[in-house]
PDB file of C-alpha atoms in Angstrom:
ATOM      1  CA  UNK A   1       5.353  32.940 175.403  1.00 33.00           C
ATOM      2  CA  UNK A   2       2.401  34.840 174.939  1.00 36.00           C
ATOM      3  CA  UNK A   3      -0.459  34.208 177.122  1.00 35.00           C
ATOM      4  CA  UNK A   4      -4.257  34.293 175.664  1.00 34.00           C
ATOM      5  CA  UNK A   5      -6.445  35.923 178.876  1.00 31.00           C
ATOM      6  CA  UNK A   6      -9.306  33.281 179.330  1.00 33.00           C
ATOM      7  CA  UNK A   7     -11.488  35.697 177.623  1.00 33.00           C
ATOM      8  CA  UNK A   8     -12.598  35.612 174.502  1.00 35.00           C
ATOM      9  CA  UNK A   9     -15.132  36.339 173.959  1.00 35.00           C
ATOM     10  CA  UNK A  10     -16.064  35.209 173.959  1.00 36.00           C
ATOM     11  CA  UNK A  11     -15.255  36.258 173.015  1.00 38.00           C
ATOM     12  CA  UNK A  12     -16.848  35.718 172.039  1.00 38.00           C
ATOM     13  CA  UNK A  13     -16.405  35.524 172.842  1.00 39.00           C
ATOM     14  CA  UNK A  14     -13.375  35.913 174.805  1.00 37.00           C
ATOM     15  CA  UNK A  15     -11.794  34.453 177.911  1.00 37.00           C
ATOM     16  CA  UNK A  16      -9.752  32.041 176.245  1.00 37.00           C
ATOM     17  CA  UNK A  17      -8.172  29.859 178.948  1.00 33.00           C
ATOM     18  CA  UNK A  18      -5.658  28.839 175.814  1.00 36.00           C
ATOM     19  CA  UNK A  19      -1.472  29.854 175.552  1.00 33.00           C
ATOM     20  CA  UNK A  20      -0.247  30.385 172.800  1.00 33.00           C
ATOM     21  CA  UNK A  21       3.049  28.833 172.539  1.00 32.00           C
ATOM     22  CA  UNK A  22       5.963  30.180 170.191  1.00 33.00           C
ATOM     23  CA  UNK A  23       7.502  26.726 169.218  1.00 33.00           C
ATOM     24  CA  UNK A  24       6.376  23.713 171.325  1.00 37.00           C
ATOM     25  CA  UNK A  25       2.520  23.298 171.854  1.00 39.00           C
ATOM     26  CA  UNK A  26       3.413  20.715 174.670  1.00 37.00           C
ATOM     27  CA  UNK A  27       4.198  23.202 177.194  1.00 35.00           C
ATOM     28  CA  UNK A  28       2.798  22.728 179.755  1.00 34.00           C
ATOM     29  CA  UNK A  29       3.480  26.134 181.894  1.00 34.00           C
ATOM     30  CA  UNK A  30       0.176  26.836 180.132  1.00 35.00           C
ATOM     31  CA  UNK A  31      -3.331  27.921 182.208  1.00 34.00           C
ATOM     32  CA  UNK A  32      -5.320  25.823 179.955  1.00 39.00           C
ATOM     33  CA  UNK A  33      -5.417  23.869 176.497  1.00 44.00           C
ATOM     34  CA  UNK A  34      -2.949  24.856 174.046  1.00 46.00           C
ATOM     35  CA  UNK A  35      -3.089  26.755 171.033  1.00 49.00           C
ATOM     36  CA  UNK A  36      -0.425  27.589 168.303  1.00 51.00           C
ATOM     37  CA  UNK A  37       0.301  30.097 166.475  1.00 60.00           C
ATOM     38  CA  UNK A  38      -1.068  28.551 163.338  1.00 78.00           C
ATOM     39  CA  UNK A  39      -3.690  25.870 164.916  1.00 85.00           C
ATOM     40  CA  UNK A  40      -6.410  25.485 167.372  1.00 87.00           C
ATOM     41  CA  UNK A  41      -7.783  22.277 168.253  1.00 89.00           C
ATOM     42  CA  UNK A  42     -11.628  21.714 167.878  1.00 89.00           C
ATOM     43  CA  UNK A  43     -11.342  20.298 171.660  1.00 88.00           C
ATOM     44  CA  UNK A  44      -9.663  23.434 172.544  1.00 89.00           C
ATOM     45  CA  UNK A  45     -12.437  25.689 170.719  1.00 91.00           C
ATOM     46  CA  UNK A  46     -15.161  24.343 171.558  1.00 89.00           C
ATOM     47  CA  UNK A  47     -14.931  24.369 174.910  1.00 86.00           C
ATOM     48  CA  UNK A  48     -13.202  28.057 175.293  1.00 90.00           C
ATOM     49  CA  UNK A  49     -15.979  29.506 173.425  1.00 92.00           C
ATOM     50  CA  UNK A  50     -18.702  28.849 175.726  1.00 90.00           C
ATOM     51  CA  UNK A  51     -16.873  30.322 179.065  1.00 89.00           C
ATOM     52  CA  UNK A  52     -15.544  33.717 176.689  1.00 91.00           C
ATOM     53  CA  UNK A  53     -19.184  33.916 175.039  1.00 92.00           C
ATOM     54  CA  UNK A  54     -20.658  34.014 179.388  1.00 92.00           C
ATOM     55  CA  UNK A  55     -18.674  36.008 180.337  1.00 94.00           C
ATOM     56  CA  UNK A  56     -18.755  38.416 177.363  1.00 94.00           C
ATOM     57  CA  UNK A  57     -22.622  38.855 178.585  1.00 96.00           C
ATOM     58  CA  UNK A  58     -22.307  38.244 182.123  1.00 96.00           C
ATOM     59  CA  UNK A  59     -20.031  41.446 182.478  1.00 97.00           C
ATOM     60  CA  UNK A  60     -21.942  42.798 179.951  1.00 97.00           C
ATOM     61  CA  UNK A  61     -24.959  42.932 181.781  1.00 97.00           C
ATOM     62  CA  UNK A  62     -23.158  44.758 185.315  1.00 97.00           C
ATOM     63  CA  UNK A  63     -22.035  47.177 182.708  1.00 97.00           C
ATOM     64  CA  UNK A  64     -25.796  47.959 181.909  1.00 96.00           C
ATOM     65  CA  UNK A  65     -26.341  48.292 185.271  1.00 95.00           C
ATOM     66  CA  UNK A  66     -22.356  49.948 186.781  1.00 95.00           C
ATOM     67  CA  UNK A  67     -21.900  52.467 183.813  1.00 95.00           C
ATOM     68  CA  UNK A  68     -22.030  55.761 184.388  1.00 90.00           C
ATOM     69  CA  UNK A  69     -21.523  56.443 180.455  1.00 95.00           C
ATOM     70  CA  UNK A  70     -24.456  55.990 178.033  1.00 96.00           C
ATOM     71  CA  UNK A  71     -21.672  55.085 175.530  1.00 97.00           C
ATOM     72  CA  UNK A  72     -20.046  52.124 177.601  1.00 97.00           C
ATOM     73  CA  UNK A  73     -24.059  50.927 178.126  1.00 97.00           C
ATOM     74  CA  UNK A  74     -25.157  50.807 174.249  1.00 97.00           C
ATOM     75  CA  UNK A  75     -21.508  48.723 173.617  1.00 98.00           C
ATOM     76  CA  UNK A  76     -22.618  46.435 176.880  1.00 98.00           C
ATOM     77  CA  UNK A  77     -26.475  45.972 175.140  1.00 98.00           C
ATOM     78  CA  UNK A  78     -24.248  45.554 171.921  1.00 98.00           C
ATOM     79  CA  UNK A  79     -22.364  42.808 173.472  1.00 97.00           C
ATOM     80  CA  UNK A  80     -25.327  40.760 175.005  1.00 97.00           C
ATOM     81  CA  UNK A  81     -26.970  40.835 171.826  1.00 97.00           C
ATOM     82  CA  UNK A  82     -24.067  39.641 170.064  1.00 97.00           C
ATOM     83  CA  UNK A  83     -23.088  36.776 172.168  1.00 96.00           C
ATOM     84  CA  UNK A  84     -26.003  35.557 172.949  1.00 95.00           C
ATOM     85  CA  UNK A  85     -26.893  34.567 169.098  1.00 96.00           C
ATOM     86  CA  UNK A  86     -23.497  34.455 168.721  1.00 95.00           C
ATOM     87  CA  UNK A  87     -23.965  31.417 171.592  1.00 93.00           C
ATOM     88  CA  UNK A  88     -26.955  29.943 169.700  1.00 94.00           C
ATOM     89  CA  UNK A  89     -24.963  29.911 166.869  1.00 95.00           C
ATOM     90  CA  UNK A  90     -22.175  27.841 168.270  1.00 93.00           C
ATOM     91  CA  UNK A  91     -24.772  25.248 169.698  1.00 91.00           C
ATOM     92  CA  UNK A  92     -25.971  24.831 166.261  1.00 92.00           C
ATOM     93  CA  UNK A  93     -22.673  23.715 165.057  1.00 92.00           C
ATOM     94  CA  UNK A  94     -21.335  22.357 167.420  1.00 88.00           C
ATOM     95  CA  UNK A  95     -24.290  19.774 167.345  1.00 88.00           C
ATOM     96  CA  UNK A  96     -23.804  19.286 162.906  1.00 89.00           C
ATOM     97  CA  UNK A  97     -19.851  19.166 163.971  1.00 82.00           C
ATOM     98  CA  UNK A  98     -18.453  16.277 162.455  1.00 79.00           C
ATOM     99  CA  UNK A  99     -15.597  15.680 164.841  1.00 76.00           C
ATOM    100  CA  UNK A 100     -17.546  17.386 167.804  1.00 71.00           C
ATOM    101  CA  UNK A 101     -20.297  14.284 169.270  1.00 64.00           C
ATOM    102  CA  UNK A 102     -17.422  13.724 172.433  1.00 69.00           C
ATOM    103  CA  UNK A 103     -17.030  17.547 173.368  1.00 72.00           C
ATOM    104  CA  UNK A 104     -18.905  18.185 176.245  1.00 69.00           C
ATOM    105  CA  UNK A 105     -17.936  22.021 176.089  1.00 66.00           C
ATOM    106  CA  UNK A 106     -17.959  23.425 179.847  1.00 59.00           C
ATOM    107  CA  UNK A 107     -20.779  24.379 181.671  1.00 60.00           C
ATOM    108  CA  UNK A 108     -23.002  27.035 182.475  1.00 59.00           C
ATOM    109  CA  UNK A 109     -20.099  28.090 185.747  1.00 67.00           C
ATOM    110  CA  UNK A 110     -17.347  30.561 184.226  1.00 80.00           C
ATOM    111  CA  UNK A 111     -13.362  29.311 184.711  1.00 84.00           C
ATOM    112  CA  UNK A 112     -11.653  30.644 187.877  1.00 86.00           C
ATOM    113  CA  UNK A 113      -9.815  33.920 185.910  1.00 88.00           C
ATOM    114  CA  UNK A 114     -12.851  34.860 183.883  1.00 89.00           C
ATOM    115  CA  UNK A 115     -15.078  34.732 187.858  1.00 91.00           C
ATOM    116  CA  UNK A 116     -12.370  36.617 189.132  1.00 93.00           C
ATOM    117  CA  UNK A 117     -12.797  39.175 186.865  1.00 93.00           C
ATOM    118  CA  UNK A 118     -16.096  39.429 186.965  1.00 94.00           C
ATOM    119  CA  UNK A 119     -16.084  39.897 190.569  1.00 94.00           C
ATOM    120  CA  UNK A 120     -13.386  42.412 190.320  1.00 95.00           C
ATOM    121  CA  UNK A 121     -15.913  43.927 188.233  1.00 95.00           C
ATOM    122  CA  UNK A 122     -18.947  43.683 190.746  1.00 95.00           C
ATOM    123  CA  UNK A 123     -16.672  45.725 193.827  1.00 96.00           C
ATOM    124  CA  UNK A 124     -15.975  48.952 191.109  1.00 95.00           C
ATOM    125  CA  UNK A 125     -18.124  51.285 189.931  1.00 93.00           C
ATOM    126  CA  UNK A 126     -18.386  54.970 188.098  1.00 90.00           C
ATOM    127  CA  UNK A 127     -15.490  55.670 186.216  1.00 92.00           C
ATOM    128  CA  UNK A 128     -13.064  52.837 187.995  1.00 94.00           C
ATOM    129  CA  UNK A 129     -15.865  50.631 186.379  1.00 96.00           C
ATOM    130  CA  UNK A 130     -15.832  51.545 183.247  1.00 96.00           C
ATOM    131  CA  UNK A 131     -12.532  51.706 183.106  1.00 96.00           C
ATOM    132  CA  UNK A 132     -11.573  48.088 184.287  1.00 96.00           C
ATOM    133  CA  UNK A 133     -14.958  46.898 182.100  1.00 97.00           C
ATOM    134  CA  UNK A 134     -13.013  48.468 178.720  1.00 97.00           C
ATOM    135  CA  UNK A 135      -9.758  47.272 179.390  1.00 96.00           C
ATOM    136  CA  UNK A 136     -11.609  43.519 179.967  1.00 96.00           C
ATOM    137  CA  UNK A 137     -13.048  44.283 176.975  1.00 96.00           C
ATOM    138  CA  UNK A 138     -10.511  45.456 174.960  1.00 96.00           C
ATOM    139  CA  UNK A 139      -8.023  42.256 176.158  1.00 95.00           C
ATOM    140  CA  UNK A 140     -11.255  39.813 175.688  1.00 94.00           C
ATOM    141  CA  UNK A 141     -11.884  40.642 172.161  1.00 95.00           C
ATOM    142  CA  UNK A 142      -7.958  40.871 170.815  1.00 95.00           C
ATOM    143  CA  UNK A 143      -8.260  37.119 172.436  1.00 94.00           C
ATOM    144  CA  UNK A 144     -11.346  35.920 170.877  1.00 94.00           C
ATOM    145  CA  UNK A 145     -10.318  37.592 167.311  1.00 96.00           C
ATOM    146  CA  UNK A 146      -7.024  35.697 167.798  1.00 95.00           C
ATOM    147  CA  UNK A 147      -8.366  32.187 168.547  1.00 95.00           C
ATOM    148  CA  UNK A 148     -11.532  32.604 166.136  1.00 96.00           C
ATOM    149  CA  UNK A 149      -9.016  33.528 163.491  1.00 96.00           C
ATOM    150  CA  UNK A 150      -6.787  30.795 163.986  1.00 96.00           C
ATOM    151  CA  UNK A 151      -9.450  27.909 164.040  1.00 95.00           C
ATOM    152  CA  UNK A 152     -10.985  29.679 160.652  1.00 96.00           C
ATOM    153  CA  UNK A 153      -8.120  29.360 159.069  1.00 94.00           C
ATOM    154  CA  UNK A 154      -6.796  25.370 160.859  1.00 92.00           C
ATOM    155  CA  UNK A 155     -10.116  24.194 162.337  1.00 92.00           C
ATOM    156  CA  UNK A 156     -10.729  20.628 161.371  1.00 90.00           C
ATOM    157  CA  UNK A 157     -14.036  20.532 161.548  1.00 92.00           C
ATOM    158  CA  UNK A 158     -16.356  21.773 158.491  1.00 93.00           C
ATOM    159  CA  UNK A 159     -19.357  23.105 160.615  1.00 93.00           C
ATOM    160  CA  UNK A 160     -17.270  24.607 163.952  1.00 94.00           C
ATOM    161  CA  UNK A 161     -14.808  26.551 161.472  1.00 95.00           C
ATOM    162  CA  UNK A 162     -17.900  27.811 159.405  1.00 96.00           C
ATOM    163  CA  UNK A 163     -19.258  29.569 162.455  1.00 97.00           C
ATOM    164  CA  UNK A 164     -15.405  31.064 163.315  1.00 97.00           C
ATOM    165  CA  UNK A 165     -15.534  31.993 159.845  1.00 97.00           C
ATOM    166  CA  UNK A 166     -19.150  33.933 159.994  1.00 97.00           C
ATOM    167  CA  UNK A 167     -18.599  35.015 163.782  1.00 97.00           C
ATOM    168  CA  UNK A 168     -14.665  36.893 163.103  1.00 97.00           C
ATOM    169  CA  UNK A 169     -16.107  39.889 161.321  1.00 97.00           C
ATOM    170  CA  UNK A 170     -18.789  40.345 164.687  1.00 97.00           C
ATOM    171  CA  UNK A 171     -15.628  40.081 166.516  1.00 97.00           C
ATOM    172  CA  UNK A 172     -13.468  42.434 164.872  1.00 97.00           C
ATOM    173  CA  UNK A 173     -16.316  44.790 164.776  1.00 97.00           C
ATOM    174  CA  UNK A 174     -16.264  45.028 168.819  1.00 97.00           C
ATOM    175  CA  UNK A 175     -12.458  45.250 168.861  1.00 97.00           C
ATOM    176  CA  UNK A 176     -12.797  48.300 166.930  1.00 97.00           C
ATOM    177  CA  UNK A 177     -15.658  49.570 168.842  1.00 96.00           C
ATOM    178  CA  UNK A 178     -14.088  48.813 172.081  1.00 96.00           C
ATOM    179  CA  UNK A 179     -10.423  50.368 171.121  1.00 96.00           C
ATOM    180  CA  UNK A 180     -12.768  53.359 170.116  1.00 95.00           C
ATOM    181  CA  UNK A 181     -14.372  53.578 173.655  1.00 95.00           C
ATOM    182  CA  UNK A 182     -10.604  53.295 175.307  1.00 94.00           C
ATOM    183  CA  UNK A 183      -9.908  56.453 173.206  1.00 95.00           C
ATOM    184  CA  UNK A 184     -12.890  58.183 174.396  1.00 94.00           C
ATOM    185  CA  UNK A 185     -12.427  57.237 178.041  1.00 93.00           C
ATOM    186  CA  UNK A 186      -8.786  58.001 178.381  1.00 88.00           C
TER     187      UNK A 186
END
């Protein structure tokens, strides 16, 4: 079984706290809701988003601050711009979703692995920062372009798979940016 980080991220959007299962999306070894290979529940997108998108910024924002690399800073600014329209965006649909009045998508706290992180983040600094902060990164955004690609393609509702479908390309743009930086910073 493969196992999505509760990134995404995010990410968006990233910190999906979703498994993807090979065959049986009943298992329940699973962290968190489950996701196929070829489906993603709006329940389970709508309220992984939220916690990837927060912590996207949240860790985002200590890079700003922990970075000793100008580069790693303008991705971090990147990144808070990103997700936080990015977040209004989701709000919007989520509230025209036409299967999406009974998600209550989590709140404003971050899940258990994505706080971890982010503390694990807080404790490092110079080049052990940005080195832990890209590798987040990196795993965050091959998460969120995962799940956002998935619920484009199998979402079941119009308005939440519109926004997957406008908010992949953002996505895919920071993977590449971020697999860039991990070259740089090697």
């Amino acid at each position: 079984m493969k196992t999505l980080l509760p990134l995404v991220a995010v990410a968006l959007l990233a910190g999906a706290p979703a498994a993807f299962a090979q065959s049986d999306d009943t298992n329940t070894d699973a962290v968190g809701p489950m996701v196929t290979q070829n489906k993603v529940d709006t329940q389970t997108f709508a309220t992984t988003v939220p916690n990837a998108n927060m912590f996207e910024i949240e860790s985002s924002k200590l890079a700003q601050e922990k970075s000793a690399s100008a580069d790693v800073k303008a991705f971090a600014a990147q990144m808070i711009k990103d997700h936080t329209k990015a977040g209004e965006d989701f709000k919007a649909a989520l509230s025209q979703g036409q299967t999406t009045a009974s998600i209550k998508p989590a709140g404003p706290a971050l899940q258990p692995k994505e706080q971890q992180m982010l503390d694990e983040l807080k404790s490092a600094s110079g080049k052990d920062f940005d080195a832990k902060y890209i590798k987040m990164q990196t795993d965050a955004h091959k998460d969120a372009v995962a799940l956002f690609s998935t619920y484009a393609n199998s979402g079941d509702d119009p308005a939440m798979k519109e926004f997957a479908k406008k908010t992949l390309p953002v996505l895919k743009m920071h993977e590449k940016h971020v697999k860039d930086l991990a070259v740089a910073h090697q």
